[in-house]
XYZ file of N, CA, C and O in Angstrom:
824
model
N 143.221 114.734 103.374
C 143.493 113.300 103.392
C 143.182 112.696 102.034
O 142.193 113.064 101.400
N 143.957 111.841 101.619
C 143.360 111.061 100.068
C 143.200 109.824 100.318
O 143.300 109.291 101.423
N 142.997 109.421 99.509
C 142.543 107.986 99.225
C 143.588 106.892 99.867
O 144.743 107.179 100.182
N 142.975 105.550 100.014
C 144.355 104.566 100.475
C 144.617 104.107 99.176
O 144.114 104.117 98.053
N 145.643 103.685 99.802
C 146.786 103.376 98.371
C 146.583 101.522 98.644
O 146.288 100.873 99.647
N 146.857 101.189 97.435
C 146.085 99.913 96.759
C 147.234 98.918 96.922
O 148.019 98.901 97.870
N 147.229 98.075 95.855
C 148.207 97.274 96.123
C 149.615 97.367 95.358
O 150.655 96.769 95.632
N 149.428 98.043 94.591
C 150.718 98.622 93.871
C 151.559 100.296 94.227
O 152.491 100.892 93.688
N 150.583 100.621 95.497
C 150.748 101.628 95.817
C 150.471 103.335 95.817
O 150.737 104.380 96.410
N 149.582 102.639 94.456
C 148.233 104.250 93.834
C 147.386 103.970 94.796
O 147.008 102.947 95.366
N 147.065 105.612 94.885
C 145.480 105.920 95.270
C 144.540 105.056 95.174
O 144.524 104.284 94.215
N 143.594 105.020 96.128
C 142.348 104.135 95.646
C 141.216 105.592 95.910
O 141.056 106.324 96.886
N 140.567 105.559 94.515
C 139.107 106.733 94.860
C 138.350 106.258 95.994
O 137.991 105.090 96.147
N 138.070 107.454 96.974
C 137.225 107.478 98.394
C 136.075 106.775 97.144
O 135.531 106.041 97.969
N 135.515 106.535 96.172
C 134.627 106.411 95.972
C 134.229 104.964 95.589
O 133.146 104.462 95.290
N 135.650 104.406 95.717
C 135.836 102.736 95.609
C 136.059 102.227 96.637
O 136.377 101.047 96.487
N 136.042 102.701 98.093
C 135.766 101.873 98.823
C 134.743 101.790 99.437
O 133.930 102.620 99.029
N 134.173 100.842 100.680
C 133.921 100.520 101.128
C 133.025 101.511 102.158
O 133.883 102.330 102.489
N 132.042 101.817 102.707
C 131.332 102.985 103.289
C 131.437 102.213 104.770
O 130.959 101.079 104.731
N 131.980 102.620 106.079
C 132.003 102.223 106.882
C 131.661 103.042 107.871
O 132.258 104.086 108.137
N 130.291 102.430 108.697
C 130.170 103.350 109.319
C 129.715 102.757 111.196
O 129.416 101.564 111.137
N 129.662 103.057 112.014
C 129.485 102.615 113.562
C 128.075 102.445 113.415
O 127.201 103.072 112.816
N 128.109 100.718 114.619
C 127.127 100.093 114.310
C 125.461 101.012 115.341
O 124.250 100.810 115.425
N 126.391 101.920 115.852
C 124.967 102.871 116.455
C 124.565 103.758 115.745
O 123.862 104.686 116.145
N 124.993 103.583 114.471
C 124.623 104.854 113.565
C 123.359 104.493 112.438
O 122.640 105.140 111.676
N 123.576 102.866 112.869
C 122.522 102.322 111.956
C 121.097 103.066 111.951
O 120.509 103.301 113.007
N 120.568 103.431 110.665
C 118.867 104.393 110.439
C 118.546 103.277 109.845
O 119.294 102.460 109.309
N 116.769 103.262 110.021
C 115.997 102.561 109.083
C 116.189 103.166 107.809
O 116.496 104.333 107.566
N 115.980 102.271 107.064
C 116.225 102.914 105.337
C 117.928 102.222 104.804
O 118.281 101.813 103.698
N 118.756 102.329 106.211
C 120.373 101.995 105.793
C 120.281 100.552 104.560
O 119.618 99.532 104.753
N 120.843 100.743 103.745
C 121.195 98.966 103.289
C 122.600 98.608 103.747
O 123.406 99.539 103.732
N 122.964 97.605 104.089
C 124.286 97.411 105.267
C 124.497 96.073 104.637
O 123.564 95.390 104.213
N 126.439 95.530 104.563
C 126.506 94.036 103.688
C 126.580 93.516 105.564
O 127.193 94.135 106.434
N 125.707 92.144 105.777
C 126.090 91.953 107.031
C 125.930 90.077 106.867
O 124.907 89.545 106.436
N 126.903 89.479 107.216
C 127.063 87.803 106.806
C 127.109 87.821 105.580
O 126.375 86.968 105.080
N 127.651 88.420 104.883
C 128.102 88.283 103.545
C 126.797 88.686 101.956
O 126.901 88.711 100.729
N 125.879 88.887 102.799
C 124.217 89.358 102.595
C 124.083 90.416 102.619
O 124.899 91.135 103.197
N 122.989 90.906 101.992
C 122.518 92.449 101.623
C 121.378 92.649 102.762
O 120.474 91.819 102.656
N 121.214 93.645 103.913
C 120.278 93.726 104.587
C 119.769 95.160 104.508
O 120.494 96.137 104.322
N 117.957 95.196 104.729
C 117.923 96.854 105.166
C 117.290 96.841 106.645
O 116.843 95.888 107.283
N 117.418 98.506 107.064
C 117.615 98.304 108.296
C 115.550 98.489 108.428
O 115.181 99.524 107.874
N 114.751 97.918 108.850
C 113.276 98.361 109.182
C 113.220 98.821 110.063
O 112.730 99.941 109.917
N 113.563 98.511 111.452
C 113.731 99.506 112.798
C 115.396 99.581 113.448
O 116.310 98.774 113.276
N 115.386 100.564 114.056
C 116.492 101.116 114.739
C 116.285 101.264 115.954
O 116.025 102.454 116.132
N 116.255 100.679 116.944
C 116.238 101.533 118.474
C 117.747 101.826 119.065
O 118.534 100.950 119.426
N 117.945 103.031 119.083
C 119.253 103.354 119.832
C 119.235 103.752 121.396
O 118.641 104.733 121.842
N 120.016 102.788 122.187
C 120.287 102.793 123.664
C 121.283 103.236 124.266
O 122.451 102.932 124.021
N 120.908 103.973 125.084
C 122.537 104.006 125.853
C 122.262 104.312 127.027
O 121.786 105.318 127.553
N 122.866 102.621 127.653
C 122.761 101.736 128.911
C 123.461 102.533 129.979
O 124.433 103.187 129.604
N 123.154 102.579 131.137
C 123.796 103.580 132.157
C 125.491 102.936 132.343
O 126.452 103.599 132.732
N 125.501 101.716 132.008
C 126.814 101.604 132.186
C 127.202 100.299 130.930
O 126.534 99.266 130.878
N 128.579 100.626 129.822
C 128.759 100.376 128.640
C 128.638 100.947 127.858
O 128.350 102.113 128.130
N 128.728 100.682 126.761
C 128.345 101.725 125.587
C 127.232 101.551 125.022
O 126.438 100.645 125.272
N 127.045 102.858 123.811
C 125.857 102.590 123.214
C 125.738 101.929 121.936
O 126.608 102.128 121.088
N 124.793 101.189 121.708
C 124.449 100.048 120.558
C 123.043 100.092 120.541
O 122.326 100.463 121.471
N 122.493 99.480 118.834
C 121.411 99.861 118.485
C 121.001 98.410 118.785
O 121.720 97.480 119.151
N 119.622 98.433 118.534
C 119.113 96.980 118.497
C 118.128 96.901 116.758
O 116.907 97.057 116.775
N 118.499 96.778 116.094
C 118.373 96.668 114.960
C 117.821 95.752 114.432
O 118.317 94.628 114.510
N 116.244 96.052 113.517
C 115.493 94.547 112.941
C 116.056 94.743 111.736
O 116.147 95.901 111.329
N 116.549 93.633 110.920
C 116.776 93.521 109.485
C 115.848 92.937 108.722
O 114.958 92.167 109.085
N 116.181 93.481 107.253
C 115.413 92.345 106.665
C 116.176 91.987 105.453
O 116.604 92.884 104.727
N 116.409 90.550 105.140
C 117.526 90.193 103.933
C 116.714 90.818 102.732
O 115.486 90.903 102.735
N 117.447 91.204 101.809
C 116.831 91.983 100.774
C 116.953 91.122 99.562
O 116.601 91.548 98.463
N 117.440 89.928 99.726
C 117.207 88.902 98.912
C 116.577 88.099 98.977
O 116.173 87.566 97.944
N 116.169 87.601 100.336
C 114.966 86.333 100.234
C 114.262 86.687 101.413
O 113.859 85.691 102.013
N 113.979 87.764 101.947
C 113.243 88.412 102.657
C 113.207 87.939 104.142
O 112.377 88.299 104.977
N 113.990 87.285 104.288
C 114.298 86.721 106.063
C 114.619 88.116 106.734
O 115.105 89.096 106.169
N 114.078 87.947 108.647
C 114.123 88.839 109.222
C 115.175 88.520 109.886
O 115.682 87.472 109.487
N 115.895 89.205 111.067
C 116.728 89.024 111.501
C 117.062 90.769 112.858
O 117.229 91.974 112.671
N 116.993 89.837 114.115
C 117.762 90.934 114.802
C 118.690 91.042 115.553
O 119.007 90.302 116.485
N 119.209 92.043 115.156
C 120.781 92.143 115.676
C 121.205 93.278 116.752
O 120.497 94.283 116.824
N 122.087 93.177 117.405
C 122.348 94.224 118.200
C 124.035 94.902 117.950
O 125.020 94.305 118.384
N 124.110 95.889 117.380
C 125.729 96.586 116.885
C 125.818 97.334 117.839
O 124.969 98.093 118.308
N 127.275 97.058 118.277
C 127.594 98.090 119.342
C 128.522 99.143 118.596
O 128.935 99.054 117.440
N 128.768 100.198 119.548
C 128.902 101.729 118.658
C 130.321 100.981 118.016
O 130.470 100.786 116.809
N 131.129 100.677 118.859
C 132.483 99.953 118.054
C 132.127 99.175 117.056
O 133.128 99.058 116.349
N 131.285 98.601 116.625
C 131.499 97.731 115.798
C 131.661 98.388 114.290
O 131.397 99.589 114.242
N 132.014 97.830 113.197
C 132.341 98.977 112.208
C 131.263 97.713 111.010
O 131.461 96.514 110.814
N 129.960 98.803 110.323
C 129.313 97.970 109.580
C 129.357 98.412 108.105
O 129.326 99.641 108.165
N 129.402 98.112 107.056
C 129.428 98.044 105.925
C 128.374 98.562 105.308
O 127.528 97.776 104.880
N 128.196 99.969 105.130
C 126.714 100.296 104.421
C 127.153 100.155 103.066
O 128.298 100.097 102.617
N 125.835 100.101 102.386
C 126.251 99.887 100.674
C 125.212 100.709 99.900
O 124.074 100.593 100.354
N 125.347 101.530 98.815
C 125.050 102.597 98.502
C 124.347 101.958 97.297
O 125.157 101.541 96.470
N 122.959 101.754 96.949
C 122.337 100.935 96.073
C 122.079 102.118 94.477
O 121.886 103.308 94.729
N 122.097 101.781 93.339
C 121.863 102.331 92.584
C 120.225 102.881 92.511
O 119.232 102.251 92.875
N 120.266 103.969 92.046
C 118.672 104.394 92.047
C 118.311 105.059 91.107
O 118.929 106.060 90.744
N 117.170 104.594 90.498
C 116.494 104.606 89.333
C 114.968 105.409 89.450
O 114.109 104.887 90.161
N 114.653 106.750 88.697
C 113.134 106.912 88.303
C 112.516 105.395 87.722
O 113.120 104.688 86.915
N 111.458 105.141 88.200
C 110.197 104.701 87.615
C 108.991 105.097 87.766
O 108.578 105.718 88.745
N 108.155 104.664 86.522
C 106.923 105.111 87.069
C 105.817 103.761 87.100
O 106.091 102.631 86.696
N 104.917 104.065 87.507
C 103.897 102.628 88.057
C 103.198 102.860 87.015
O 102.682 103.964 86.840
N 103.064 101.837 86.134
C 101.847 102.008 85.374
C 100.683 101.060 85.237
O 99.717 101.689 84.805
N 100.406 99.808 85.434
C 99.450 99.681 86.128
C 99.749 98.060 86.476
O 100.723 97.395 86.127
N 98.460 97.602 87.368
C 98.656 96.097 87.854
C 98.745 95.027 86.575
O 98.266 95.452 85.523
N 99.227 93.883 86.561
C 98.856 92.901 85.693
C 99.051 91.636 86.112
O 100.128 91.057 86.257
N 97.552 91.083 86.371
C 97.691 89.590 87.663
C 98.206 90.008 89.036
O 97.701 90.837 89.793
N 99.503 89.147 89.249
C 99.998 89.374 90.267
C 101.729 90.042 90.324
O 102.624 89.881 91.154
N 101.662 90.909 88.910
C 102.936 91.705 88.951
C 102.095 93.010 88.957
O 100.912 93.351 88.985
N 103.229 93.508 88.918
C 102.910 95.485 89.020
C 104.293 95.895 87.620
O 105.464 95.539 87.749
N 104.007 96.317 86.962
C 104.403 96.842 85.700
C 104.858 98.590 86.249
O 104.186 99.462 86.801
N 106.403 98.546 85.756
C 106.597 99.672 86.326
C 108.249 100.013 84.779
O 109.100 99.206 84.406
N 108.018 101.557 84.307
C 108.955 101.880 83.656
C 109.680 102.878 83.533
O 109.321 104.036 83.744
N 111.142 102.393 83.057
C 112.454 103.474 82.960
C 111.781 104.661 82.668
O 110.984 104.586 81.733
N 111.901 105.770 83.246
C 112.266 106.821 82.712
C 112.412 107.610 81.578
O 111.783 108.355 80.827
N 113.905 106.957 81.842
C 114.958 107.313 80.840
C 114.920 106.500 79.472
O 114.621 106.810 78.319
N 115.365 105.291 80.108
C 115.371 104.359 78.980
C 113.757 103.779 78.142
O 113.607 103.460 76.962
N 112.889 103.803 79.090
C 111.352 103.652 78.733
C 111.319 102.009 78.765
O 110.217 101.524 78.507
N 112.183 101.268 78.993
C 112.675 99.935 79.304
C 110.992 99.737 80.952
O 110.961 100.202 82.091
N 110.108 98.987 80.288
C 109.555 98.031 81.735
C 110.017 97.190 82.607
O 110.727 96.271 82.200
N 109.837 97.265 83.454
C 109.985 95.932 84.844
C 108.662 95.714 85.515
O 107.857 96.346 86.198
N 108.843 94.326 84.913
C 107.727 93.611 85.886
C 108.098 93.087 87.423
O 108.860 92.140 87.617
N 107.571 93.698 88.287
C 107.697 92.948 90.165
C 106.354 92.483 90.966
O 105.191 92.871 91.080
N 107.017 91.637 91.360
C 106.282 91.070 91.949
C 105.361 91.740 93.054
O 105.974 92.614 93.666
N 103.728 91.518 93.574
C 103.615 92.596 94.455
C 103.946 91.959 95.669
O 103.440 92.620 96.577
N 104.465 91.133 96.044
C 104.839 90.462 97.307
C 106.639 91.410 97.059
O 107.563 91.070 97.798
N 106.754 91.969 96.519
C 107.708 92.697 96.041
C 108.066 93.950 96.769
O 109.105 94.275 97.344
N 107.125 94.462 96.622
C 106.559 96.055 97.310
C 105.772 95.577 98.179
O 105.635 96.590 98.866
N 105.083 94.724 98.724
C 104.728 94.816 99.685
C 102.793 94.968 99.509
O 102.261 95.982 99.057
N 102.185 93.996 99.878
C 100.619 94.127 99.873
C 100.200 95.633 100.125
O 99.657 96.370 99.302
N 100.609 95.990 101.616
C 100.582 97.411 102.296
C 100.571 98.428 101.155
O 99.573 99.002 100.719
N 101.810 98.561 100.746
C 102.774 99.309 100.223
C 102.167 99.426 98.786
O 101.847 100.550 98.401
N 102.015 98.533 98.106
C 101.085 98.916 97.017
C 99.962 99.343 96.695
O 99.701 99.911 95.635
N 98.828 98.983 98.028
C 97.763 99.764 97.983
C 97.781 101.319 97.639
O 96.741 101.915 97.358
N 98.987 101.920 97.677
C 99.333 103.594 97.529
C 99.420 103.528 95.984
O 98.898 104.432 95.330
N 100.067 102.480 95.355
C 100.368 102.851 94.194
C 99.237 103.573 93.198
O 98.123 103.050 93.158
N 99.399 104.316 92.696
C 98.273 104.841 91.199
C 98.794 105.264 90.255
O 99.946 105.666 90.091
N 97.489 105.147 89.215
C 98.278 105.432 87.860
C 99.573 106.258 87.889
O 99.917 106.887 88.891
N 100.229 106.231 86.819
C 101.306 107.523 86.661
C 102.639 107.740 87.928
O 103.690 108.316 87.644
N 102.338 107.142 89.375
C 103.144 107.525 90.167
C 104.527 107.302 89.839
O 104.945 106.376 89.142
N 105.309 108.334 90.460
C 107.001 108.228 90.440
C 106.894 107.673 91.771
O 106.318 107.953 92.823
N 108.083 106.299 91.086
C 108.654 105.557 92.668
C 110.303 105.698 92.277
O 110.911 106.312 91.401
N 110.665 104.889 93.285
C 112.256 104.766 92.779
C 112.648 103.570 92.990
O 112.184 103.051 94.005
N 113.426 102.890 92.303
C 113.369 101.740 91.867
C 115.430 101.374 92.549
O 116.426 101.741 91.927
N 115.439 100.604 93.901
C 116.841 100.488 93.928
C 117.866 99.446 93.481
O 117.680 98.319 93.940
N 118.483 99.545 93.003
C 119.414 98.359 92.031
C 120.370 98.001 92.840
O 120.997 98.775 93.565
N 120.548 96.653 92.745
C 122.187 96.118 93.179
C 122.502 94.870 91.969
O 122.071 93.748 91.705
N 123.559 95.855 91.420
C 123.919 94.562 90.482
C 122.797 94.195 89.115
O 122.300 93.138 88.726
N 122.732 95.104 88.812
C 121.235 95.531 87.984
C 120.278 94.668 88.103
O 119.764 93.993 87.211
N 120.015 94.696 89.329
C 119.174 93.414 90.158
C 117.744 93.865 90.603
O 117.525 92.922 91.364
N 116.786 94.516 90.663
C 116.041 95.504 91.595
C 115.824 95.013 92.903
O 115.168 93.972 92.932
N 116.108 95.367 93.755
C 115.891 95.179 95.552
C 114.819 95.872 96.477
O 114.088 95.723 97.456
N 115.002 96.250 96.043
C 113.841 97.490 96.733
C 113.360 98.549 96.396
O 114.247 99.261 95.927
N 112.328 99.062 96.392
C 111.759 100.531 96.144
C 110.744 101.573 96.910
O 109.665 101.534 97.500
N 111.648 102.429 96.577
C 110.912 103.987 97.748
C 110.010 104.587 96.649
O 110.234 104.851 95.467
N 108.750 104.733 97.547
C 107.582 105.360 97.764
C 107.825 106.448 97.958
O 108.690 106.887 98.716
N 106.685 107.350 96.929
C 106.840 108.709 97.955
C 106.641 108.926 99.062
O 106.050 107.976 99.574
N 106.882 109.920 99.913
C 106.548 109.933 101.239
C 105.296 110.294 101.363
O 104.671 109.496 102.062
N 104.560 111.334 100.897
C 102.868 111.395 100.515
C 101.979 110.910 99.588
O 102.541 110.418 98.609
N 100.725 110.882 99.568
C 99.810 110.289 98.984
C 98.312 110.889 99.119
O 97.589 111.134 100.084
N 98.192 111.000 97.901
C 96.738 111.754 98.236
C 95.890 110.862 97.515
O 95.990 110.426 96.369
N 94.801 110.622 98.651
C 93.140 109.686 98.450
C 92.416 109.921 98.947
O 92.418 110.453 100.057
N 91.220 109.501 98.081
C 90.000 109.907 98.043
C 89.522 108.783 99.681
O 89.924 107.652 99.955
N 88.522 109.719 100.493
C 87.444 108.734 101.622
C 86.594 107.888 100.774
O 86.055 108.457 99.825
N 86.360 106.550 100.953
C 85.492 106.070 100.546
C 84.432 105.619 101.219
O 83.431 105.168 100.662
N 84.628 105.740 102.831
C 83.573 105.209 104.024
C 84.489 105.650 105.040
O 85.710 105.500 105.102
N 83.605 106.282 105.913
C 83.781 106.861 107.199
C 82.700 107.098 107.602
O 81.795 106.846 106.806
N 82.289 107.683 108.997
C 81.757 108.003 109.947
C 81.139 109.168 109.311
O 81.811 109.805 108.500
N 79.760 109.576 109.621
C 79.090 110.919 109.085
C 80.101 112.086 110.176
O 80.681 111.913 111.248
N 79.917 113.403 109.172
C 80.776 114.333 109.891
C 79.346 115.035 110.912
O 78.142 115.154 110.683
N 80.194 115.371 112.038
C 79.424 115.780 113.156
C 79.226 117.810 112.877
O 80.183 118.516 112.560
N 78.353 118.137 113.013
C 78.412 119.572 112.982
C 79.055 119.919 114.074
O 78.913 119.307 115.133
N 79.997 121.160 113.895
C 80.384 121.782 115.099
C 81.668 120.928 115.651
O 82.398 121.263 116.585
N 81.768 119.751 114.857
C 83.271 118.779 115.905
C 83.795 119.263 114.907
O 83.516 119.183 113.711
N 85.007 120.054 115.763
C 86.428 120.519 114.758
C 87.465 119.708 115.952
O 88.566 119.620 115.408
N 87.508 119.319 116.834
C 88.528 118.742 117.801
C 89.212 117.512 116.433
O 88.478 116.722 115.840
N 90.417 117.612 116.237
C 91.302 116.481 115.953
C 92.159 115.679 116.608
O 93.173 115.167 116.133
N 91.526 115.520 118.278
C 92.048 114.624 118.943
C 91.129 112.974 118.682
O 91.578 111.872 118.996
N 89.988 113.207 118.137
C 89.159 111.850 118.258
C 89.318 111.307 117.172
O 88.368 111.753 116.528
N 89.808 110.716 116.587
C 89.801 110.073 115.291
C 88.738 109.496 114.775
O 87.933 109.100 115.617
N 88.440 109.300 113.574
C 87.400 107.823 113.385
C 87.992 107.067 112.509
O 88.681 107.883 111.896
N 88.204 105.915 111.983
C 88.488 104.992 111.186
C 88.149 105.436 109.731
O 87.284 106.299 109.582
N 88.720 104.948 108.749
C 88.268 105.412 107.410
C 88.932 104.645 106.489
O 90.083 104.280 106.730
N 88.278 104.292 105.285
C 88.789 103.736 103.837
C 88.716 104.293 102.621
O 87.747 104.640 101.946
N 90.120 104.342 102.394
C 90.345 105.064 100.951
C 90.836 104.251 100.218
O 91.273 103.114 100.398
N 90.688 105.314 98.811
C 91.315 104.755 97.659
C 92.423 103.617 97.613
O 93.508 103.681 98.191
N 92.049 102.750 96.968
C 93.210 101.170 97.111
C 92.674 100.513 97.986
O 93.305 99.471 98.164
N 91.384 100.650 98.948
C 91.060 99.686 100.317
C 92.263 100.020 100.910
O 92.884 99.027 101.290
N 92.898 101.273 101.155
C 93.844 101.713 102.160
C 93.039 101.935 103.677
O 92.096 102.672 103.389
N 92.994 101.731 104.703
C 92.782 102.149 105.715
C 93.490 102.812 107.041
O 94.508 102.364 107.569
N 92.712 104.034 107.501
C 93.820 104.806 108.191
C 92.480 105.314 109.064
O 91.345 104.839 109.084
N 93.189 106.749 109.956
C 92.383 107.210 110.901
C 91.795 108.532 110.800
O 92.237 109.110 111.793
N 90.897 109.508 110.037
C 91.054 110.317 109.688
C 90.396 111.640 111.249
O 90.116 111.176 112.354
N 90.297 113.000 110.979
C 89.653 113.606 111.938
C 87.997 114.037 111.986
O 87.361 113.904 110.940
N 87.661 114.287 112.576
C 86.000 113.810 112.683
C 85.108 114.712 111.660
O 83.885 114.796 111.542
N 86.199 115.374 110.945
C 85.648 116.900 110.241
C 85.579 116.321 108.437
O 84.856 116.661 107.501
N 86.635 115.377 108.553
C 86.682 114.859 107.119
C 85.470 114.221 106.711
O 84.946 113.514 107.572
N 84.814 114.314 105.430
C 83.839 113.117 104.926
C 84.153 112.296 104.047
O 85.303 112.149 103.634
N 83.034 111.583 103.609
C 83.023 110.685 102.079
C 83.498 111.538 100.951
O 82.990 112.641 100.746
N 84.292 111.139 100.342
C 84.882 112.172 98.960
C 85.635 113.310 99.082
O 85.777 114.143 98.187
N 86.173 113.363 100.296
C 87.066 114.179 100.511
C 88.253 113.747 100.201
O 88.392 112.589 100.592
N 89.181 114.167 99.667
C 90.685 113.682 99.160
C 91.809 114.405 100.430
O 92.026 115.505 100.937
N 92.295 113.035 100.521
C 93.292 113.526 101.842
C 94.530 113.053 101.477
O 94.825 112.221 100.618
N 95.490 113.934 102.531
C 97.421 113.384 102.284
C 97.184 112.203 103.738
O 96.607 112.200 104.825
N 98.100 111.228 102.850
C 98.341 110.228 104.226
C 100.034 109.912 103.517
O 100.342 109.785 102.332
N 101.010 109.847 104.891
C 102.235 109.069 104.608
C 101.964 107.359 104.673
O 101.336 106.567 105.375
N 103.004 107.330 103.277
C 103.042 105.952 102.794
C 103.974 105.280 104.156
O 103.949 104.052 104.078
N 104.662 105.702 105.194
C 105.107 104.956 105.742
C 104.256 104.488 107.031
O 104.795 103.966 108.006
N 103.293 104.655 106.963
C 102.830 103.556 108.385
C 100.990 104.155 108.159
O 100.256 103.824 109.090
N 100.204 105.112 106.807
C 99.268 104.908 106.761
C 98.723 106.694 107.454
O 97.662 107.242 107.156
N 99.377 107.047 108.027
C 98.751 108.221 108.522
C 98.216 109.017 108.362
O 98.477 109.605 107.312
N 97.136 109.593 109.227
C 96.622 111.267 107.770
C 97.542 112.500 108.647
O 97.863 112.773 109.804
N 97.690 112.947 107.432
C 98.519 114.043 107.487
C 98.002 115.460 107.133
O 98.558 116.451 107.606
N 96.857 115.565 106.236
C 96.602 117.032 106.353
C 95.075 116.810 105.348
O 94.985 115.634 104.997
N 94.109 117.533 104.928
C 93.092 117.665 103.917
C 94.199 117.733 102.528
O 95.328 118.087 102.870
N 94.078 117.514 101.378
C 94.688 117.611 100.250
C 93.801 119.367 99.929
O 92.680 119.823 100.157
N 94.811 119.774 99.428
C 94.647 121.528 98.661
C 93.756 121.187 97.178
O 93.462 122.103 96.410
């Protein structure tokens, strides 16, 4: 199959149009044009009702002035994903209330705001980290985190001799005043992996 043909009757590159895809297909992470606006998707719940079809129930969030919004796409509906440019950066450090972050490539800085990334979301940041920096319109919109993170305990619970069970959690604070749940075996100064997406511990760091 090739491309649709335009208005003079050439090809148009699959790569100039439009990404269309069913509105039950919506993932968190999607960026989608929806009211004429740039949205990303934060949650996805996909249903399928014993009788009708299936449709997601979808929280947005405008990626321009940060309004929420939820919507419900049914599998027919046909939504507009949009494929954002993406850029290495690296974090290099706070200043006031921006976060200083630079090209790569070009070695070009950007200053963002941390209401930008997110209070949460920056507590992960440290020296040196690679993030990725997403563009629309050489605009920056958003940026992905790695998915891991390794920090140091700074207060927890004394470790118990003999408790190896990792069903009991205890509470704990790390590096950045991050807080998460660690297992009863971890101590003070132990360096652990936690995912940047919701805080979790994920394993002892090697």
């Amino acid at each position: 199959m090739g491309g649709a043909e335009g208005l003079c009757g050439a090809p148009v590159p699959e790569t100039d149009l439009p990404m269309k895809i069913n509105g039950n297909e919506i993932k968190p992470g999607n960026v989608i044009k929806h009211q004429d606006t740039l949205w990303v998707a934060v949650k996805a719940d996909h249903v399928k009702p014993g009788k009708g079809g299936a449709f997601a129930q979808v929280e947005l969030k405008n990626l321009l002035d940060g309004r929420k919004l939820n919507e419900r796409f049914r599998s027919a509906d046909k939504v507009e994903r949009v494929r954002l440019e993406q850029k290495d950066h690296q974090f290099l450090y706070p200043e006031g209330e921006m976060l200083v972050f630079m090209d790569t490539e070009t070695y070009e800085q950007t200053n963002l705001p941390i209401d930008f990334v997110g209070e949460d979301r920056a507590a992960y940041l440290t020296d040196g980290m690679m993030v990725v920096l997403e563009i629309y319109e050489e605009k920056p919109i958003g940026i992905e985190l790695p998915k891991h993170v390794e920090l140091e305990v700074i207060e927890t619970e004394p470790v118990v001799k003999g408790q190896t069970a990792a069903n009991s959690f205890k509470p704990a604070i790390l590096t950045g005043n991050v807080r998460t749940a660690v297992p009863p075996f971890v101590g003070v100064g132990e360096r652990i992996v936690v995912a940047t997406e919701d805080g979790s511990y994920v394993r002892r760091a090697e």
